[in-house]
Tab-separated table of C-alpha atoms in Angstrom:
chain	number	residue	atom	x	y	z
V	1	MET	CA	31.786	167.495	69.285
V	2	SER	CA	28.981	165.601	71.048
V	3	LEU	CA	27.473	165.625	74.509
V	4	ARG	CA	26.259	162.565	76.318
V	5	ILE	CA	23.853	162.773	79.307
V	6	LEU	CA	24.259	159.955	81.842
V	7	PRO	CA	21.071	158.119	82.827
V	8	LYS	CA	19.487	159.166	86.088
V	9	ARG	CA	20.232	155.865	87.750
V	10	CYS	CA	23.923	156.444	87.272
V	11	ARG	CA	24.190	160.105	88.204
V	12	LYS	CA	24.635	159.490	91.941
V	13	SER	CA	27.138	156.735	91.387
V	14	SER	CA	29.022	158.846	88.887
V	15	ALA	CA	29.296	161.663	91.374
V	16	ALA	CA	30.584	159.275	94.014
V	17	SER	CA	33.247	158.022	91.680
V	18	SER	CA	34.459	161.419	90.540
V	19	SER	CA	37.694	160.930	92.449
V	20	PHE	CA	38.508	157.905	90.308
V	21	ALA	CA	37.068	159.079	87.012
V	22	PRO	CA	38.078	162.671	86.363
V	23	ARG	CA	35.497	163.170	83.667
V	24	THR	CA	32.237	165.003	84.487
V	25	GLU	CA	28.741	163.898	83.688
V	26	ARG	CA	28.952	165.773	80.476
V	27	THR	CA	32.047	164.080	79.104
V	28	VAL	CA	33.545	165.464	75.965
V	29	SER	CA	34.458	162.601	73.670
V	30	LYS	CA	36.920	163.569	70.925
V	31	THR	CA	37.388	160.096	69.494
V	32	TRP	CA	35.194	157.199	68.605
V	33	ALA	CA	37.180	154.863	70.933
V	34	GLU	CA	36.541	157.096	73.928
V	35	ARG	CA	32.818	157.361	73.117
V	36	SER	CA	32.584	153.613	72.819
V	37	THR	CA	34.356	152.982	76.150
V	38	ILE	CA	32.292	155.506	78.111
V	39	SER	CA	29.053	154.422	76.477
V	40	ASP	CA	29.610	150.747	77.240
V	41	SER	CA	30.434	151.369	80.863
V	42	THR	CA	27.744	153.897	81.674
V	43	GLU	CA	24.844	152.398	79.802
V	44	SER	CA	25.311	149.025	81.360
V	45	GLY	CA	25.325	150.639	84.796
V	46	TRP	CA	27.918	148.150	86.153
V	47	MET	CA	29.978	149.448	89.058
V	48	SER	CA	32.736	147.973	91.199
V	49	SER	CA	32.149	147.087	94.842
V	50	LYS	CA	33.594	150.478	95.800
V	51	GLY	CA	31.461	152.355	93.363
V	52	VAL	CA	34.165	152.679	90.742
V	53	PRO	CA	32.961	152.338	87.156
V	54	ILE	CA	34.293	149.289	85.371
V	55	ALA	CA	35.462	151.608	82.583
V	56	SER	CA	37.799	153.283	85.047
V	57	LEU	CA	39.206	149.932	86.091
V	58	ARG	CA	39.653	149.012	82.458
V	59	ARG	CA	41.533	152.237	81.827
V	60	LEU	CA	43.698	151.466	84.860
V	61	GLY	CA	44.499	148.104	83.303
V	62	ARG	CA	42.791	145.973	85.967
V	63	SER	CA	40.125	144.380	83.817
V	64	SER	CA	42.560	141.665	82.541
V	65	PRO	CA	43.855	139.750	85.569
V	66	SER	CA	45.528	137.062	83.400
V	67	PHE	CA	47.930	139.624	82.010
V	68	PHE	CA	48.978	140.622	85.494
V	69	ASP	CA	49.519	137.225	87.070
V	70	LYS	CA	53.007	138.499	87.924
V	71	SER	CA	53.883	141.861	89.327
V	72	PRO	CA	55.760	144.339	87.136
V	73	SER	CA	58.873	143.853	89.268
V	74	SER	CA	58.879	140.079	88.719
V	75	LEU	CA	58.294	140.581	85.007
V	76	ASP	CA	61.230	142.972	84.835
V	77	LYS	CA	63.386	140.545	86.777
V	78	GLU	CA	62.508	137.641	84.482
V	79	GLU	CA	63.125	139.761	81.416
V	80	LEU	CA	66.507	140.815	82.775
V	81	GLN	CA	67.373	137.188	83.463
V	82	ASN	CA	66.450	136.214	79.911
V	83	LYS	CA	68.492	139.071	78.534
V	84	GLY	CA	71.408	138.067	80.752
V	85	MET	CA	71.211	134.453	79.578
V	86	ARG	CA	71.103	135.531	75.946
V	87	SER	CA	74.080	137.797	76.530
V	88	PHE	CA	75.919	134.983	78.315
V	89	LEU	CA	75.303	132.525	75.473
V	90	THR	CA	76.386	135.108	72.937
V	91	SER	CA	79.599	135.642	74.884
V	92	ILE	CA	80.199	131.876	74.990
V	93	HIS	CA	79.697	131.561	71.251
V	94	LYS	CA	82.078	134.436	70.576
V	95	ALA	CA	84.683	133.006	72.931
V	96	LEU	CA	84.413	129.538	71.379
V	97	LEU	CA	84.705	131.029	67.921
V	98	LEU	CA	87.818	132.919	68.974
V	99	GLY	CA	89.353	129.901	70.717
V	100	GLY	CA	88.545	127.539	67.858
V	101	SER	CA	90.010	129.976	65.358
V	102	SER	CA	93.223	130.197	67.374
V	103	LEU	CA	93.559	126.394	67.360
V	104	LEU	CA	92.921	126.238	63.606
V	105	LEU	CA	95.604	128.869	63.069
V	106	HIS	CA	97.981	126.841	65.214
V	107	LEU	CA	97.218	123.728	63.155
V	108	ALA	CA	97.745	125.597	59.897
V	109	PHE	CA	101.004	127.076	61.161
V	110	PHE	CA	102.234	123.625	62.237
V	111	PHE	CA	101.328	121.679	59.096
V	112	LEU	CA	101.546	124.293	56.339
V	113	VAL	CA	104.271	126.770	57.308
V	114	PRO	CA	107.860	125.521	56.770
V	115	VAL	CA	109.285	126.780	60.054
V	116	PRO	CA	113.113	126.489	60.119
V	117	THR	CA	114.272	123.639	62.347
V	118	ALA	CA	116.947	125.870	63.878
V	119	TRP	CA	114.228	128.279	65.014
V	120	VAL	CA	112.244	125.405	66.568
V	121	GLU	CA	115.362	124.190	68.370
V	122	ARG	CA	116.284	127.609	69.742
V	123	VAL	CA	112.837	129.036	70.576
V	124	HIS	CA	110.742	126.005	71.399
V	125	ALA	CA	112.957	123.075	72.415
V	126	LYS	CA	115.297	125.235	74.494
V	127	GLY	CA	112.735	127.853	75.573
V	128	ILE	CA	108.990	127.150	75.571
V	129	PHE	CA	109.096	123.405	76.208
V	130	PRO	CA	111.307	123.487	79.338
V	131	VAL	CA	109.073	126.204	80.816
V	132	LEU	CA	105.961	124.064	80.274
V	133	ARG	CA	107.765	121.139	81.852
V	134	TYR	CA	108.378	123.134	85.008
V	135	LEU	CA	104.875	124.648	85.059
V	136	PHE	CA	103.036	121.324	84.754
V	137	GLY	CA	105.424	118.446	85.353
V	138	ALA	CA	107.019	119.706	88.550
V	139	PRO	CA	103.795	120.451	90.516
V	140	LEU	CA	102.017	117.327	89.272
V	141	SER	CA	104.973	115.164	90.290
V	142	LEU	CA	103.838	115.722	93.880
V	143	LEU	CA	100.756	113.604	93.179
V	144	PRO	CA	101.224	109.842	93.647
V	145	PHE	CA	98.684	109.111	90.904
V	146	SER	CA	98.323	110.086	87.268
V	147	PHE	CA	96.612	113.435	86.854
V	148	SER	CA	96.231	112.628	83.145
V	149	GLU	CA	94.026	109.657	83.952
V	150	LEU	CA	91.953	111.763	86.344
V	151	LEU	CA	91.543	114.432	83.661
V	152	LEU	CA	90.502	111.879	81.047
V	153	PHE	CA	87.971	110.285	83.404
V	154	SER	CA	86.523	113.689	84.374
V	155	LEU	CA	86.085	114.748	80.748
V	156	ALA	CA	84.362	111.462	79.908
V	157	LEU	CA	82.026	111.935	82.884
V	158	LEU	CA	81.180	115.514	81.866
V	159	LEU	CA	80.487	114.402	78.308
V	160	ALA	CA	78.108	111.688	79.530
V	161	LEU	CA	76.368	114.222	81.788
V	162	ALA	CA	75.986	116.725	78.954
V	163	LEU	CA	74.578	114.086	76.603
V	164	GLY	CA	72.178	112.915	79.314
V	165	ARG	CA	70.864	116.428	79.935
V	166	ALA	CA	70.457	117.002	76.207
V	167	ALA	CA	68.519	113.728	75.858
V	168	LEU	CA	66.160	114.834	78.651
V	169	GLY	CA	65.535	118.170	76.976
V	170	LYS	CA	67.478	120.128	79.593
V	171	SER	CA	70.043	122.811	78.890
V	172	ALA	CA	73.529	121.371	78.356
V	173	ILE	CA	75.081	124.356	76.604
V	174	PRO	CA	77.381	125.344	79.514
V	175	LEU	CA	78.702	121.776	79.792
V	176	PHE	CA	79.307	121.428	76.063
V	177	SER	CA	80.952	124.847	76.031
V	178	PHE	CA	83.265	123.853	78.877
V	179	LEU	CA	84.198	120.634	77.068
V	180	ALA	CA	84.842	122.534	73.850
V	181	TRP	CA	87.073	125.027	75.639
V	182	THR	CA	88.939	122.180	77.338
V	183	LEU	CA	89.610	120.519	73.979
V	184	ILE	CA	90.865	123.813	72.564
V	185	VAL	CA	93.284	124.272	75.465
V	186	LEU	CA	94.437	120.647	75.240
V	187	GLY	CA	95.025	121.078	71.515
V	188	HIS	CA	97.374	123.995	72.137
V	189	LEU	CA	99.084	122.111	74.963
V	190	TYR	CA	99.738	119.132	72.698
V	191	PHE	CA	101.585	121.172	70.094
V	192	LEU	CA	103.464	123.278	72.636
V	193	GLY	CA	104.228	120.319	74.892
V	194	PHE	CA	105.144	117.724	72.270
V	195	GLY	CA	104.082	118.317	68.663
V	196	TRP	CA	106.669	120.991	67.830
V	197	LEU	CA	109.451	118.703	69.088
V	198	TYR	CA	108.985	116.665	65.902
V	199	ARG	CA	110.194	119.725	63.979
V	200	ARG	CA	113.587	119.810	65.713
V	201	PRO	CA	116.732	119.086	63.684
V	202	PRO	CA	117.506	115.339	63.490
V	203	LEU	CA	119.350	113.956	66.493
V	204	MET	CA	122.238	112.805	64.332
V	205	GLN	CA	122.698	116.387	63.179
V	206	ARG	CA	122.498	117.762	66.720
V	207	LEU	CA	125.045	115.217	67.984
V	208	GLN	CA	127.185	115.519	64.841
V	209	LEU	CA	126.926	111.821	64.064
V	210	THR	CA	127.572	110.274	60.669
V	211	VAL	CA	124.750	108.226	59.195
V	212	PRO	CA	126.204	104.717	58.914
V	213	SER	CA	125.750	102.212	56.148
V	214	PRO	CA	124.161	99.239	57.938
V	215	SER	CA	126.073	96.475	56.194
V	216	ARG	CA	125.477	92.864	57.147
V	217	SER	CA	128.896	92.549	58.722
V	218	LEU	CA	128.424	95.696	60.846
V	219	LEU	CA	125.013	94.560	62.055
V	220	ARG	CA	126.310	91.089	62.897
V	221	GLU	CA	129.315	92.473	64.748
V	222	THR	CA	127.198	94.899	66.797
V	223	ALA	CA	124.640	92.226	67.666
V	224	LEU	CA	127.370	89.830	68.736
V	225	GLU	CA	128.870	92.438	71.061
V	226	LEU	CA	125.461	93.143	72.618
V	227	ALA	CA	124.749	89.430	73.113
V	228	GLN	CA	128.071	88.818	74.843
V	229	LYS	CA	127.617	91.906	77.008
V	230	ALA	CA	124.117	90.819	78.050
V	231	ARG	CA	125.377	87.371	78.997
V	232	LYS	CA	128.099	88.917	81.141
V	233	LEU	CA	125.837	91.483	82.862
V	234	ARG	CA	122.928	89.193	83.690
V	235	CYS	CA	121.976	89.539	87.352
V	236	PRO	CA	118.869	89.563	89.582
V	237	PRO	CA	116.657	92.655	89.194
V	238	PRO	CA	116.311	95.294	91.924
V	239	PRO	CA	112.940	95.648	93.689
V	240	LEU	CA	110.253	96.420	91.135
V	241	GLU	CA	109.231	99.717	92.750
V	242	GLU	CA	112.834	101.011	92.494
V	243	ILE	CA	113.310	100.414	88.773
V	244	PRO	CA	111.406	103.510	87.471
V	245	GLU	CA	113.391	105.852	89.732
V	246	LEU	CA	116.688	104.201	88.746
V	247	SER	CA	115.815	104.626	85.063
V	248	LEU	CA	114.880	108.271	85.607
V	249	GLU	CA	118.197	109.016	87.312
V	250	ALA	CA	120.041	107.249	84.498
V	251	VAL	CA	118.382	109.529	81.930
V	252	ARG	CA	119.255	112.606	83.971
V	253	GLY	CA	122.886	111.534	83.839
V	254	VAL	CA	123.202	111.541	80.026
V	255	LEU	CA	121.257	114.730	79.221
V	256	PRO	CA	124.321	117.023	79.330
V	257	GLU	CA	126.082	114.752	76.838
V	258	LEU	CA	123.000	114.887	74.601
V	259	LYS	CA	122.904	118.713	74.837
V	260	ALA	CA	119.447	118.655	76.433
V	261	PRO	CA	118.121	120.889	79.252
V	262	PRO	CA	117.934	119.235	82.696
V	263	LEU	CA	114.708	117.647	83.862
V	264	PRO	CA	112.598	119.312	86.575
V	265	PRO	CA	111.648	117.408	89.736
V	266	THR	CA	109.411	114.628	88.444
V	267	ARG	CA	108.420	111.004	88.856
V	268	LEU	CA	107.124	108.251	86.610
V	269	LYS	CA	103.464	107.401	87.145
V	270	PRO	CA	101.995	103.877	87.026
V	271	VAL	CA	98.710	103.634	85.160
V	272	PHE	CA	95.653	102.244	86.885
V	273	PRO	CA	94.526	99.510	86.695
V	274	THR	CA	97.449	97.206	85.999
V	275	GLY	CA	97.421	96.013	82.400
V	276	LEU	CA	95.386	98.965	81.108
V	277	LEU	CA	98.017	99.847	78.496
V	278	LEU	CA	99.204	96.289	77.889
V	279	HIS	CA	95.712	95.281	76.767
V	280	PHE	CA	96.243	97.571	73.772
V	281	GLY	CA	99.807	96.488	73.086
V	282	VAL	CA	101.256	99.597	74.753
V	283	SER	CA	103.810	99.454	77.560
V	284	GLY	CA	104.178	103.154	78.414
V	285	ILE	CA	102.870	106.570	77.420
V	286	PHE	CA	103.878	110.205	77.779
V	287	SER	CA	101.164	112.817	78.319
V	288	PRO	CA	102.075	116.129	76.633
V	289	PHE	CA	99.070	117.789	78.305
V	290	THR	CA	100.382	117.304	81.838
V	291	GLN	CA	104.056	116.470	81.158
V	292	GLU	CA	103.711	113.099	82.901
V	293	ALA	CA	105.544	109.914	81.901
V	294	HIS	CA	103.634	106.679	82.540
V	295	PHE	CA	104.393	102.968	82.571
V	296	ASP	CA	102.218	99.895	82.982
V	297	PRO	CA	103.054	98.169	86.286
V	298	GLY	CA	102.228	94.819	84.710
V	299	LEU	CA	105.528	94.829	82.806
V	300	ASP	CA	108.317	92.369	83.478
V	301	PRO	CA	111.326	94.027	85.212
V	302	LEU	CA	113.437	93.563	82.087
V	303	ASP	CA	110.949	95.548	79.992
V	304	LEU	CA	110.092	98.001	82.761
V	305	ALA	CA	113.632	99.393	82.981
V	306	PHE	CA	113.797	100.194	79.262
V	307	VAL	CA	110.195	101.456	78.997
V	308	ALA	CA	110.650	103.811	81.959
V	309	ALA	CA	113.829	105.242	80.431
V	310	HIS	CA	112.119	105.524	77.024
V	311	GLU	CA	109.243	107.591	78.441
V	312	CYS	CA	111.744	109.763	80.321
V	313	GLY	CA	113.377	110.338	76.938
V	314	HIS	CA	110.100	111.825	75.698
V	315	LEU	CA	109.932	113.949	78.839
V	316	ALA	CA	113.451	115.177	78.072
V	317	GLY	CA	112.267	116.541	74.715
V	318	PHE	CA	113.030	113.650	72.339
V	319	ALA	CA	109.676	113.188	70.601
V	320	PRO	CA	110.452	110.658	67.805
V	321	GLU	CA	110.334	107.068	69.014
V	322	ASP	CA	113.767	106.127	67.679
V	323	GLN	CA	115.346	109.066	69.523
V	324	ALA	CA	113.586	108.247	72.808
V	325	SER	CA	114.723	104.614	72.504
V	326	PHE	CA	118.293	105.727	71.803
V	327	VAL	CA	118.225	107.932	74.918
V	328	ALA	CA	116.928	104.954	76.918
V	329	TRP	CA	119.651	102.652	75.590
V	330	LEU	CA	122.456	105.133	76.242
V	331	ALA	CA	121.158	106.079	79.707
V	332	LEU	CA	120.769	102.482	80.884
V	333	ASP	CA	124.107	101.527	79.344
V	334	ARG	CA	125.766	104.200	81.527
V	335	ALA	CA	123.709	103.398	84.653
V	336	PRO	CA	125.504	102.351	87.857
V	337	HIS	CA	123.240	99.362	88.485
V	338	PRO	CA	124.280	96.297	86.417
V	339	TYR	CA	120.685	95.176	85.876
V	340	LEU	CA	119.888	98.415	84.025
V	341	ARG	CA	122.933	97.869	81.795
V	342	TYR	CA	121.727	94.318	81.233
V	343	ALA	CA	118.261	95.577	80.248
V	344	SER	CA	119.881	98.070	77.866
V	345	SER	CA	121.812	95.369	75.990
V	346	VAL	CA	118.875	92.944	75.843
V	347	SER	CA	116.447	95.598	74.521
V	348	ALA	CA	118.899	96.862	71.891
V	349	LEU	CA	119.575	93.290	70.800
V	350	ALA	CA	115.835	92.613	70.401
V	351	HIS	CA	115.504	95.600	68.028
V	352	LEU	CA	118.701	94.763	66.164
V	353	GLU	CA	117.551	91.222	65.418
V	354	THR	CA	114.955	92.554	62.973
V	355	TYR	CA	117.842	93.534	60.646
V	356	LEU	CA	119.783	90.256	60.909
V	357	ALA	CA	119.836	87.448	58.397
V	358	PRO	CA	118.372	84.126	59.675
V	359	GLU	CA	121.764	82.384	59.711
V	360	ASP	CA	123.300	85.232	61.712
V	361	LEU	CA	120.395	85.263	64.150
V	362	LYS	CA	121.126	81.699	65.251
V	363	ALA	CA	124.745	82.537	66.059
V	364	ILE	CA	123.727	85.623	68.024
V	365	ARG	CA	121.296	83.679	70.182
V	366	GLU	CA	123.920	81.081	70.938
V	367	ALA	CA	126.274	83.858	72.036
V	368	ALA	CA	123.624	85.319	74.359
V	369	GLY	CA	123.153	82.014	76.137
V	370	PRO	CA	120.076	80.142	77.352
V	371	GLU	CA	119.601	82.210	80.511
V	372	VAL	CA	119.347	85.499	78.611
V	373	LEU	CA	116.953	83.889	76.140
V	374	ALA	CA	114.862	82.583	79.058
V	375	ASP	CA	114.630	86.096	80.521
V	376	ARG	CA	113.482	87.460	77.168
V	377	ARG	CA	110.949	84.670	76.793
V	378	GLN	CA	109.557	85.315	80.267
V	379	ALA	CA	109.173	89.040	79.556
V	380	GLY	CA	107.442	88.306	76.247
V	381	GLU	CA	105.022	85.842	77.831
V	382	ARG	CA	104.104	88.318	80.546
V	383	PHE	CA	103.425	90.997	77.946
V	384	ALA	CA	101.314	88.586	75.875
V	385	SER	CA	99.254	87.535	78.909
V	386	PHE	CA	97.711	91.030	79.041
V	387	ARG	CA	97.494	91.655	75.307
V	388	TRP	CA	94.075	91.977	73.668
V	389	ASN	CA	94.693	91.242	69.997
V	390	LEU	CA	91.905	93.400	68.572
V	391	GLY	CA	92.697	96.327	70.866
V	392	ALA	CA	96.417	96.063	70.100
V	393	LYS	CA	95.743	95.977	66.363
V	394	VAL	CA	93.471	99.033	66.452
V	395	SER	CA	95.834	101.038	68.656
V	396	GLY	CA	98.765	100.080	66.431
V	397	MET	CA	96.967	101.299	63.308
V	398	PHE	CA	95.972	104.532	65.047
V	399	TYR	CA	99.474	105.248	66.314
V	400	ASP	CA	101.008	104.417	62.954
V	401	SER	CA	98.754	107.031	61.314
V	402	PHE	CA	99.509	109.492	64.104
V	403	LEU	CA	103.279	109.188	63.642
V	404	LYS	CA	102.999	109.595	59.888
V	405	ALA	CA	100.898	112.742	60.398
V	406	GLN	CA	103.754	114.148	62.503
V	407	GLY	CA	106.169	113.644	59.610
V	408	VAL	CA	107.578	110.243	60.669
V	409	SER	CA	107.290	108.411	57.357
V	410	GLU	CA	108.209	105.001	58.856
V	411	GLY	CA	105.322	105.119	61.332
V	412	VAL	CA	105.597	102.501	64.077
V	413	GLN	CA	108.565	100.957	62.261
V	414	SER	CA	110.586	103.946	63.483
V	415	TYR	CA	110.992	102.153	66.826
V	416	ASN	CA	113.600	99.903	65.209
V	417	ALA	CA	115.320	102.847	63.518
V	418	PHE	CA	117.158	103.664	66.728
V	419	VAL	CA	119.546	100.875	65.725
V	420	LEU	CA	121.040	103.335	63.218
V	421	LEU	CA	121.652	105.786	66.054
V	422	ILE	CA	123.426	103.051	68.020
V	423	LEU	CA	125.637	102.270	65.025
V	424	ALA	CA	126.411	105.953	64.468
V	425	TRP	CA	127.218	106.462	68.153
V	426	LYS	CA	129.436	103.384	68.139
V	427	GLU	CA	131.332	104.675	65.104
V	428	LYS	CA	131.941	108.110	66.657
V	429	HIS	CA	132.946	106.652	70.031
V	430	SER	CA	134.856	103.661	68.709
V	431	HIS	CA	137.674	104.370	71.170
V	432	GLU	CA	135.276	103.681	74.049
V	433	ASN	CA	134.264	100.266	75.297
V	434	PHE	CA	130.933	99.593	73.554
C-alpha cells in the first residue's frame, strides 16, 4: 500500500472536482495501472475547462472522440441491421438449398425411378395435370397477350440487372436468389405440367389400336385417299383471326373419343413479334409453365390450322409430337368447316410422303392436282421467307436432344411417326369413311 500526496498547485482544483472524481487527495492505489493513471493526470496538472481532471474524463471514456463518432444507440442500430442482414442471407441460403434439393429429387425420381405408366395415367394425367391446367391456363386465357413471353422478358431483364449490379460492386444477392427460386419453381412446373406426360402409356395402348405393318401398298393406298380428299375439299380459307379458335373447338370435339379430360376455358396466343418462332424453324410452341398454347401469326392459313390444333393437342395432355399431330389430324378431319378438313388432309399427306417410294410419290401428286400443290408451295414459301438457317439448325439440334432426353428415341423424326397412328386408326375404323 502506498500514499501519494498531490502537489499544492493541484489541491484546490482537486477539491473542486471531488464531485467528479470520488477519490480523495490521499488516493489508495491497489494496482500499478491505477497508480500510473492518477500519477499522469495529477502531475501534469492538466484540467478540463470545468475543472475536471483529464484522468476522470479518460475513465469516463471521453478522451477518445474518434471511438464515439456515433452514439451508442446508432451503433446498436447498425449492429442489429448487420445481424439482421446476416440472418436474412443465411435464411436465403437455407431456402435455396432446400428448394434446389427438392428439384434434384424430382429430377432423380423422373429419370431414375421406373414409375408404372398406369400410375402416371391415373394420378398425374387424370389428376394433377388437369388441375394445373385450370389453375394457370384458365386465368391466363383472359389476357390477350402471352404471359409466357412477358415472364421470359422479365427474367432476362432481372438477370441483366443482377449482373450489372455485381459488375459495379453492389449487392445483387437478393436478385440472384429470386432468379434461382424462380428457376426452381419453373423446373417443378415443367415436370408437373408436361414432363410426366411422356411417361403415360402409349396412345395406341390407350385407344386399343393395333400397330400396323406399314407396307408399301398400304402407304400408297392411304396417301392416294388423302390426295383425292384434299382435292375435293379445297376451298377458300376463313378469316385468319378465326382459324385458331376453329381449331381449338375442333380439338374439344374429339377429346371424349380420345378418353381425355375436357379443356378449361382457354385461347391460343400469337407470339410477338410476327416471325419470332419461324426464324428458328418453329411454327408453334406450348408453354408448360403457364399452360399456354402459342402459334406464329406469320404462318400461312393452311399451316396455321394444323399448327393451332397440334398445340391444342399438347394442351390436352398429349406430350409426344406424334400424338399431338394425330390429335390435330383427327380433330380437323372431324371439324365442321371444310377448310379445316382440307388442312387436315394436306398436312397428313405431307408427312406421309416421307414414307413413299419416288415412283409412288409422282402418282400421288397427280391425284392431288395442281391447285393443292400450289397451296402447299405457297405455304412452304411463306415459311421459308422467315426462316433463319443457322437459328433453325441450332434449335432443331436442341429440340432433338430434348426429345431424346424425354425418352423419345426418334427425336424430331417422331413428328412423322403419327402416320402409324393414322394407319392404325384407319384399320380399326375401316367401316367409316376415311
